[in-house]
Coordinates of C-alpha atoms and ligand atoms in Angstrom, one line a residue:
X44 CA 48.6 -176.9 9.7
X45 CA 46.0 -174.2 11.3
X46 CA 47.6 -171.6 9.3
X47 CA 47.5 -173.1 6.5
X48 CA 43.5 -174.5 7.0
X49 CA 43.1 -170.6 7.7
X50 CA 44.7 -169.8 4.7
X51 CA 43.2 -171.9 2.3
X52 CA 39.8 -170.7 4.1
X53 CA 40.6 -167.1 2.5
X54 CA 39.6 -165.6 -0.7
X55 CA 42.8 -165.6 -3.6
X56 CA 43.5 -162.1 -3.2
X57 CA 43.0 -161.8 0.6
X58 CA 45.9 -164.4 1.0
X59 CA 49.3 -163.6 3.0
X60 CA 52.1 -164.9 0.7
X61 CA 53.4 -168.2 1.7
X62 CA 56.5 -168.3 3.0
X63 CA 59.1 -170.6 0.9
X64 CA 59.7 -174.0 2.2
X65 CA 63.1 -174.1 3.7
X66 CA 65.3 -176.9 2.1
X67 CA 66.0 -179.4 4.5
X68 CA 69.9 -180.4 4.5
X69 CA 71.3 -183.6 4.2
X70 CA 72.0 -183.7 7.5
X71 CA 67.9 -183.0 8.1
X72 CA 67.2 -185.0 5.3
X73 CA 69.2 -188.0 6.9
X74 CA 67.8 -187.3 10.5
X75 CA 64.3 -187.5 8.9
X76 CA 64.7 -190.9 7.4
X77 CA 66.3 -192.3 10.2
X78 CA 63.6 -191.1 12.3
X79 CA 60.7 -192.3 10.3
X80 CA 62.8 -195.4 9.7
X81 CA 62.5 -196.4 13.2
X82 CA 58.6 -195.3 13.5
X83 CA 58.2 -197.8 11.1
X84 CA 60.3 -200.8 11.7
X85 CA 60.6 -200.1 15.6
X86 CA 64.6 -200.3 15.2
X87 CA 67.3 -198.1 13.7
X88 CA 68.8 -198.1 10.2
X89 CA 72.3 -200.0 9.5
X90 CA 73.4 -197.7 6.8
X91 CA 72.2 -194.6 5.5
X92 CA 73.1 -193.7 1.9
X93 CA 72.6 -190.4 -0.6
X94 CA 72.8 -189.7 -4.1
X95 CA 72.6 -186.1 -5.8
X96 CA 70.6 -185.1 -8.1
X97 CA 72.2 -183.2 -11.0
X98 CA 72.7 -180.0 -13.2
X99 CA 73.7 -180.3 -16.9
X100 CA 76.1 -176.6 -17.6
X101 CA 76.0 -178.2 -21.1
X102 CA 75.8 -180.6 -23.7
X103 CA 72.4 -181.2 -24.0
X104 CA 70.5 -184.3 -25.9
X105 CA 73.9 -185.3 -26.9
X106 CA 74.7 -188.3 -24.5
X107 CA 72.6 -191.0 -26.5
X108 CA 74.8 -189.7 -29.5
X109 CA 78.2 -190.6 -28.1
X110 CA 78.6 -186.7 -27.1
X111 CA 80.6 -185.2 -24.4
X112 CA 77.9 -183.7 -21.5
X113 CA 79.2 -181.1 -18.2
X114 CA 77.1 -182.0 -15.2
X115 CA 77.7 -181.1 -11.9
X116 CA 76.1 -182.6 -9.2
X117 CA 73.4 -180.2 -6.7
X118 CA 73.2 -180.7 -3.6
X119 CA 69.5 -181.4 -3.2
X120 CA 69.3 -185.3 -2.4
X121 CA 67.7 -188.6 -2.3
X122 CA 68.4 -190.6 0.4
X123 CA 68.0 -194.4 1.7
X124 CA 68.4 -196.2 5.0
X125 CA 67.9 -199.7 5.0
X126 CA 68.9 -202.7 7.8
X127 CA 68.9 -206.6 6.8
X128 CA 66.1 -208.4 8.6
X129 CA 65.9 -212.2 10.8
X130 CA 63.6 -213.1 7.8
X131 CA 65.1 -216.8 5.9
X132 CA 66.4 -215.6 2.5
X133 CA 65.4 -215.0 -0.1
X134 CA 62.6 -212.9 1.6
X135 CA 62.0 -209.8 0.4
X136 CA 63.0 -205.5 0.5
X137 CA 60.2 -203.8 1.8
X138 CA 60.6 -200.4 0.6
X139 CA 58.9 -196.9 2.3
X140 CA 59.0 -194.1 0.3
X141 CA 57.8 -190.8 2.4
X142 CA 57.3 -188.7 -0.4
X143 CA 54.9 -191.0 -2.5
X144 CA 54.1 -192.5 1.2
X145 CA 53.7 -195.7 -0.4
X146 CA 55.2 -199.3 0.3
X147 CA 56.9 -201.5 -2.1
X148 CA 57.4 -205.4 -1.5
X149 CA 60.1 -207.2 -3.6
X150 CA 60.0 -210.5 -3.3
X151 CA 63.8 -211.1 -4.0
X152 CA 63.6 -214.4 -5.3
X153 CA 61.8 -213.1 -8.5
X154 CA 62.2 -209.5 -8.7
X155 CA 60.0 -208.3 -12.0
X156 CA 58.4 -205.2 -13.4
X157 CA 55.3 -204.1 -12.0
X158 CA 53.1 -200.9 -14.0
X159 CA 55.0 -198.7 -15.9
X160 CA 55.5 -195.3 -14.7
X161 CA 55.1 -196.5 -11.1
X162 CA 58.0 -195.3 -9.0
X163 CA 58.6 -198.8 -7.8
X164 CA 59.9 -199.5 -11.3
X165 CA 62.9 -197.6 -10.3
X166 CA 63.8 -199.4 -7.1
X167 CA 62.7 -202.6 -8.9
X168 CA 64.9 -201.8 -11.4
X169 CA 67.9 -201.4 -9.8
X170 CA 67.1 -204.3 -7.1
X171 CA 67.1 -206.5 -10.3
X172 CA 70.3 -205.2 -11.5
X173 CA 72.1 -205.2 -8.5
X174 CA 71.0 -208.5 -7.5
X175 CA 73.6 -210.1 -10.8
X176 CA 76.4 -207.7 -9.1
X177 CA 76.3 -208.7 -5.6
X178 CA 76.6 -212.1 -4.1
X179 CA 73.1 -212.3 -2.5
X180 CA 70.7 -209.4 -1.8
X181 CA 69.8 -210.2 1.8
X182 CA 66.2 -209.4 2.8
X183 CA 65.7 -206.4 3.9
X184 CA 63.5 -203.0 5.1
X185 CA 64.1 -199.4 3.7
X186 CA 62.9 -196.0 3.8
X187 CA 63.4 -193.3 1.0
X188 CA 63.1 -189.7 0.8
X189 CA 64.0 -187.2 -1.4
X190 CA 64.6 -182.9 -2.1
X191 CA 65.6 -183.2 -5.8
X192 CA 62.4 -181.7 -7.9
X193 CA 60.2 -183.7 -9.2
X194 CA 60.0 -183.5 -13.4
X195 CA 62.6 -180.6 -13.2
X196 CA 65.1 -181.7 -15.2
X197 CA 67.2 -182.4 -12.2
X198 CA 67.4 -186.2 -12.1
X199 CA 65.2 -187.1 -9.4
X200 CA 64.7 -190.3 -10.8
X201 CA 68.6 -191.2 -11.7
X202 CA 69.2 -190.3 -8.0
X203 CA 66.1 -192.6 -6.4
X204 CA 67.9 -195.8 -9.0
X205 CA 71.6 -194.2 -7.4
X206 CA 70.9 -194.6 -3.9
X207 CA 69.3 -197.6 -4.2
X208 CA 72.1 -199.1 -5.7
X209 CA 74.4 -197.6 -3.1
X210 CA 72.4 -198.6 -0.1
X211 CA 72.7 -202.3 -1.9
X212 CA 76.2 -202.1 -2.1
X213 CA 76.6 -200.8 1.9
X214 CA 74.7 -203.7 2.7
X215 CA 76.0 -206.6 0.8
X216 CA 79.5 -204.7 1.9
X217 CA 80.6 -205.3 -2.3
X218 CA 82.0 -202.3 -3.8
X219 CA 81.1 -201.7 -7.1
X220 CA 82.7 -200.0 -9.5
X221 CA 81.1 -196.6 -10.2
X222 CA 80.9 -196.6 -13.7
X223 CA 78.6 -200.5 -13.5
X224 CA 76.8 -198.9 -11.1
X225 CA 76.0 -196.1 -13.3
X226 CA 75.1 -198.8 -16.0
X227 CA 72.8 -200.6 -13.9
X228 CA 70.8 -197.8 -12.6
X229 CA 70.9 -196.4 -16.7
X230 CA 69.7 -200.4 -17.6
X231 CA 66.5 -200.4 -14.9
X232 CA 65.3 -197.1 -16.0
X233 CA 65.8 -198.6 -19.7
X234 CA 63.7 -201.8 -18.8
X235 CA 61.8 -201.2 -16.2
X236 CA 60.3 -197.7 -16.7
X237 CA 60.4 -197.6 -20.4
X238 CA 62.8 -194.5 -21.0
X239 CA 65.3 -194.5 -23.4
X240 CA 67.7 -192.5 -21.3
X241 CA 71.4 -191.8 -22.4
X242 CA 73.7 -192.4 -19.8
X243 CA 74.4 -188.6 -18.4
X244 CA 72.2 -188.6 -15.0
X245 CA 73.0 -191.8 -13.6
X246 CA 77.1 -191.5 -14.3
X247 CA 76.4 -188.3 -12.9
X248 CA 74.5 -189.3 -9.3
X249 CA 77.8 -191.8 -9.1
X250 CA 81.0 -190.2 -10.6
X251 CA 80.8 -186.3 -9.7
X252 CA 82.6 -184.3 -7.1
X253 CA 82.3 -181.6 -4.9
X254 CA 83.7 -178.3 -6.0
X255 CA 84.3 -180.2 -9.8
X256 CA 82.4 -180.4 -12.5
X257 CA 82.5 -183.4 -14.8
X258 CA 83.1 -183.7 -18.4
X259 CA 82.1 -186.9 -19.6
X260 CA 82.8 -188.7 -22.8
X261 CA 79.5 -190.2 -23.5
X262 CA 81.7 -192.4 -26.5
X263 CA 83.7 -194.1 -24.1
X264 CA 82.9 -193.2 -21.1
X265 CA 85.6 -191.7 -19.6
X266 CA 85.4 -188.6 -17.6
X267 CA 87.7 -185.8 -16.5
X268 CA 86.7 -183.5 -13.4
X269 CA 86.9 -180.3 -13.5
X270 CA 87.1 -178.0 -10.4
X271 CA 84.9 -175.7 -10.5
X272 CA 85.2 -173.2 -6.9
X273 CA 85.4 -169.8 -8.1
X274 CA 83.5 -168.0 -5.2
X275 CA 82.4 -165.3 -8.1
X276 CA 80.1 -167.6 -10.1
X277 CA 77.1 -168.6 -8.7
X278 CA 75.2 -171.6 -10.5
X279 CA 71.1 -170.6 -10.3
X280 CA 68.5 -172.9 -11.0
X281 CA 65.1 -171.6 -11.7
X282 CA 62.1 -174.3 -12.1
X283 CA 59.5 -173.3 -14.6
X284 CA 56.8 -175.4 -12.9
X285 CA 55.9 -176.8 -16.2
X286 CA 56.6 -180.4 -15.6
X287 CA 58.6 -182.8 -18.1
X288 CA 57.6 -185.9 -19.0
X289 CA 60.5 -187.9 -20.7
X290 CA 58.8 -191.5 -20.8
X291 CA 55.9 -189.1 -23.3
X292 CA 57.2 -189.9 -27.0
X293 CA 58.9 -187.1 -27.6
X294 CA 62.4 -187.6 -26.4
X295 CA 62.3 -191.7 -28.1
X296 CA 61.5 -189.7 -31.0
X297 CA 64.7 -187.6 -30.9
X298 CA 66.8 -190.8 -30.3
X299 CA 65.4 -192.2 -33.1
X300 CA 66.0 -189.1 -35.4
X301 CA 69.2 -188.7 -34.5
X302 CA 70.0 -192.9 -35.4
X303 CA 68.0 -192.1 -38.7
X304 CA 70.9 -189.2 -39.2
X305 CA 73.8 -191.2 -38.9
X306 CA 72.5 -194.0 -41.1
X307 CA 71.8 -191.4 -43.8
X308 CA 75.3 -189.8 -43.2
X309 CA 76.6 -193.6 -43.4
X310 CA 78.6 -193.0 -40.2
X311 CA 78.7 -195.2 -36.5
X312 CA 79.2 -192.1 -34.5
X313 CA 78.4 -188.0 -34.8
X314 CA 81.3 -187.8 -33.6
X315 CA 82.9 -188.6 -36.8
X316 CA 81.1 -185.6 -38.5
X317 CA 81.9 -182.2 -39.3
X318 CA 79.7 -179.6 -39.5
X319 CA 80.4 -179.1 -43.2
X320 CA 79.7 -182.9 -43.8
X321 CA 76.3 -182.5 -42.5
X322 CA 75.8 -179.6 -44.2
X323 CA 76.5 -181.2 -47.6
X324 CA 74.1 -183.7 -47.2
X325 CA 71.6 -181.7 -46.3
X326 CA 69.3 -182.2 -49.5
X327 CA 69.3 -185.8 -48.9
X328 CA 67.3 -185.4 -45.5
X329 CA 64.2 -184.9 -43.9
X330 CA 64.7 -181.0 -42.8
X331 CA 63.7 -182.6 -39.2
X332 CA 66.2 -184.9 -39.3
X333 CA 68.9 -182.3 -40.7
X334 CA 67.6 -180.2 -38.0
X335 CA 68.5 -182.5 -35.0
X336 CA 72.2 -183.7 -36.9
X337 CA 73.2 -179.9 -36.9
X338 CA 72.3 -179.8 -33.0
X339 CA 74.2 -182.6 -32.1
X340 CA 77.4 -181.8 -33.9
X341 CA 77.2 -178.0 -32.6
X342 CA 76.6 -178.9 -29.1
X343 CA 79.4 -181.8 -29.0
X344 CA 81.9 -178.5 -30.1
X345 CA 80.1 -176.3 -27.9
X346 CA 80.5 -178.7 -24.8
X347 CA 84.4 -179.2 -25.4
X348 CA 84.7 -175.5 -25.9
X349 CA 83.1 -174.8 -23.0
X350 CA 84.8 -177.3 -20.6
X351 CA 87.9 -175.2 -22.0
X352 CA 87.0 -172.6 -21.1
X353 CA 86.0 -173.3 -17.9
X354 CA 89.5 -174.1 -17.2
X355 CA 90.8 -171.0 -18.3
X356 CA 88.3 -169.4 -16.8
X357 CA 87.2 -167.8 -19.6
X358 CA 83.0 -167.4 -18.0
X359 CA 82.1 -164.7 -20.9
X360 CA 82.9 -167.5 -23.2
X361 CA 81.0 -170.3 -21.5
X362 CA 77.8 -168.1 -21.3
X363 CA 78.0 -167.6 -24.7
X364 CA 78.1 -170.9 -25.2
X365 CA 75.3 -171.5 -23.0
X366 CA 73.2 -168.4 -25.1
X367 CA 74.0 -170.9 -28.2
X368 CA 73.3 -174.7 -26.9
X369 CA 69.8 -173.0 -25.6
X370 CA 69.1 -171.2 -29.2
X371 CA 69.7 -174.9 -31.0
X372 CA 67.6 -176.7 -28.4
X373 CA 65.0 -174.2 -29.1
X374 CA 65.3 -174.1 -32.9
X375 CA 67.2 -177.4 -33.9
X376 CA 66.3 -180.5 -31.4
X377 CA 62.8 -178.4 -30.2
X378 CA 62.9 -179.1 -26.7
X379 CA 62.3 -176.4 -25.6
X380 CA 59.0 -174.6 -24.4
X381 CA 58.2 -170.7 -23.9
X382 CA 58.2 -170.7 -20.7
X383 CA 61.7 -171.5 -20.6
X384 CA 62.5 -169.5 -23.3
X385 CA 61.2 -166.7 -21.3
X386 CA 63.3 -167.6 -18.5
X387 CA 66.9 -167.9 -20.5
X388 CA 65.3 -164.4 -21.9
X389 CA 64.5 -162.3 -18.9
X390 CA 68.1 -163.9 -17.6
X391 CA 70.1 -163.1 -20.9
X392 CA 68.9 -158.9 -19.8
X393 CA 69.9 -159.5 -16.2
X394 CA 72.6 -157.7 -14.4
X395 CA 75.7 -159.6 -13.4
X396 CA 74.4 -162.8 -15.6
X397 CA 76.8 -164.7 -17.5
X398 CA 74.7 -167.6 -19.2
X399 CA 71.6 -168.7 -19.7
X400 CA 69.7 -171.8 -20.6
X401 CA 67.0 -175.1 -20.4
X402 CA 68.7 -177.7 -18.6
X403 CA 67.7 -181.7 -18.5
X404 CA 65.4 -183.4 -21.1
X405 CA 63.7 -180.2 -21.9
X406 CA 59.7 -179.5 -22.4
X407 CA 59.5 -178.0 -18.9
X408 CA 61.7 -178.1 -15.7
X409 CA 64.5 -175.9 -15.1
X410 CA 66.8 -173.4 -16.6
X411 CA 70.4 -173.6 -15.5
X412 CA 72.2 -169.7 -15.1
X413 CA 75.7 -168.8 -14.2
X414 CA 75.6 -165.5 -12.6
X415 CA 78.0 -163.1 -10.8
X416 CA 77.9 -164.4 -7.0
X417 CA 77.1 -161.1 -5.5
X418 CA 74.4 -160.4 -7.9
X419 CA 72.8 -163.9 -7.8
X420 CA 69.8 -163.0 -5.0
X421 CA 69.4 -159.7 -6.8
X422 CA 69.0 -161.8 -10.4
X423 CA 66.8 -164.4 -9.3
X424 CA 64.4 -162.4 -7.4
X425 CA 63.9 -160.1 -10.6
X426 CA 63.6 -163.3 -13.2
X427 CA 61.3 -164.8 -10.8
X428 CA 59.2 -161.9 -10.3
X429 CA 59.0 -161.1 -14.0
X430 CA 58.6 -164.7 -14.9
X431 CA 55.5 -164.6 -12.2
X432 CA 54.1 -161.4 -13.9
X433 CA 53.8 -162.4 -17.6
X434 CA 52.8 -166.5 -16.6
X435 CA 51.0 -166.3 -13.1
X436 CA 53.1 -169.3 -11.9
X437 CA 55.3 -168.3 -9.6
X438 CA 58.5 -170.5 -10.4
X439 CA 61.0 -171.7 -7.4
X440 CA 64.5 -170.9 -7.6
X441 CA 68.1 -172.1 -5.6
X442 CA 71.5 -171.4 -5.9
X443 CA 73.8 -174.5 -5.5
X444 CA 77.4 -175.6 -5.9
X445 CA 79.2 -178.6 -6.8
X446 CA 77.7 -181.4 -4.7
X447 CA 79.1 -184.3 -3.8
X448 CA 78.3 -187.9 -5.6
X449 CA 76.4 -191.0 -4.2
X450 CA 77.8 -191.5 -0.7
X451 CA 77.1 -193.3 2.1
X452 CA 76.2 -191.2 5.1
X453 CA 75.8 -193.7 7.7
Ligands
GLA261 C1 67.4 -186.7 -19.8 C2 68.1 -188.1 -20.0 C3 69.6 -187.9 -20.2 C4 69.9 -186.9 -21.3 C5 69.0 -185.6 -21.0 C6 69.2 -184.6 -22.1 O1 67.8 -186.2 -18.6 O2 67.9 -188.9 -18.9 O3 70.2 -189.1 -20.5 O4 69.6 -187.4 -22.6 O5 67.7 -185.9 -20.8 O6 70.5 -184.2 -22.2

């Protein structure tokens, strides 16, 4: 704290570099909220739960159009311990959250959305959701805290609504099934914070597996995992520091251009278009909208490919496929900024990369690289510094690996 005050004190230029911020580990992570858990409510937790946030390989902007999407879960986490209370149900869940360091009180007996954008939406959300799976939400006391970015790109929100759905289900002891668990978390963020999310990040937080990745059929929502433990490929995620904002117009309007596209082409799903049928109906639509059709039937073929691939092992082939889905997102869906075009840039003329390219809603956040696993400190440090040179921001960077899903810890 002194060191910083002193620091702070000194002129720009007559700074010492900060040092990064270690990551804390799950295990910290847990330690923390129990901690802080028992500071506030004088006893300890009954369960502690996590869920991951997420990284998207591919298939961007595609789950909303019955697409197939390749997350992987990161192993950056949001966490939640709760206990039941003596109070008389109905009662209410008095929720802590350390990183807002803010209290929310849900009265359970009429659990409704407060202000939008609020991040009690989310836990609302969920509560609400949860509340028609389980038998009876007993009243209870919680603490949150959470490593995954905020407005990266990386799901922080899919994985506050994920653990609070698992810490609901440790406590009412009722399994759910993963994939109505998914849907509930997708529903509050739908209804409660106003974003018209597909259902990627949420089934994500749930359904994925360490050492896999998962290919998800957004259609019918079925999912295959992939394993994914190659020692050789790193996965690095580089944060832009330009932060997303998905509830901001711009991603509602996609959804809706992408409906308008498959009225026009008189089909139910893109996934009953060619390329060549879209192309031949190309007169007969906005250029916008013919724009965002040709995204989404290139990046459902460029997400299969690329889960092939990764089976074979083929990684020249799935970083060119990378090079590609970032090029349309850019060009096609525009989603993309030029700050992370810069990134994918200085990455694509990087030693020992494979692939390059925007990750998550787009407009900011991260960019999502594979890279050689012995050259991965060397690339980042040099993307990072350039990155820093041209912009002034200096962006963060990680390498991770396939993360386990929602869990409970405790
Ligand atoms: C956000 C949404 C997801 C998905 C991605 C883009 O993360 O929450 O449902 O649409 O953007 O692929």
């Amino acid at each position: 704290m002194i060191q910083v005050y002193f620091q702070l004190c000194l002129p720009v230029q007559q700074r010492p570099p900060t040092p990064p911020m270690p990551t804390p580990s799950i295990t910290d992570l847990t330690e923390e909220v129990r901690s802080q858990f028992k500071a506030k409510f004088g006893t300890d937790p009954e369960v502690v739960v996590a869920a991951p946030g997420r990284v998207n390989l591919i298939g961007e902007h595609i789950d909303y159009c019955d697409g197939f999407v390749l997350p992987m879960a990161i192993d950056r986490y949001t966490i939640v311990a709760a206990k039941k209370t003596a109070a008389d149900a109905p009662g209410t869940a008095e929720v802590y959250s350390i990183d807002m360091d803010d209290t929310l009180t849900v009265p359970l007996d009429k659990i409704e959305k407060g202000d939008r954008g609020f991040w009690g939406n989310y836990v609302t959300g969920v509560l609400a959701g949860m509340a028609e799976q389980c038998p009876e939400i007993p009243p209870l006391q919680a603490v949150t805290r959470s490593n995954v970015p905020i407005g990266g790109g990386l799901s922080s929100s899919a994985s506050l609504e994920v653990a609070v759905g698992t810490m609901v289900e440790a406590i009412t002891d009722t399994p759910i099934d993963p994939v109505t668990k998914g849907l509930v978390c997708q529903k509050a963020e739908h209804e409660f914070v106003g974003v018209p999310c597909g259902i990627m990040d949420q089934f994500a937080s749930v359904l994925c597996k360490k050492d896999h990745v998962l290919l998800l059929d957004c259609r019918d929502q079925s999912f295959e995992q992939i394993p994914f433990t190659n020692p050789d490929i790193a996965v690095l995620i580089i944060n832009s520091e330009v932060k997303h904002e998905l509830s901001g117009g711009e991603y509602a309007q996609r959804r809706s251009s992408c409906e308008k596209a498959t009225r026009i082409l008189e089909v139910d799903s893109f996934r009953d278009l060619t390329m060549d049928q879209v192309t031949a109906k190309r007169d007969s639509m906005d250029p916008v909208v013919f724009k965002r059709a040709k995204h989404v039937v290139g990046e459902i073929a460029r997400t299969t490919d690329a889960a092939a691939a990764l089976k074979a092992d083929k990684w020249d082939k799935v970083g060119e496929l990378m090079y590609a889905s970032h090029n349309s997102l850019r060009d096609d869906f525009e989603v993309s900024c030029k700050e992370l075009d810069m990134l994918v840039e200085l990455a694509s003329n990087t030693e020992g990369v494979i692939g390059s390219r925007m990750t998550g809603g787009g407009f900011g956040g991260c960019t999502v690289t594979l890279v050689e696993g012995d050259k991965a400190a060397a690339a980042s440090e040099s993307i990072c510094n350039q990155y820093e040179q041209a912009t002034g921001v200096k962006p963060t960077a990680f390498v991770t690996r396939p993360s386990q899903g929602a869990h409970r810890v405790v």
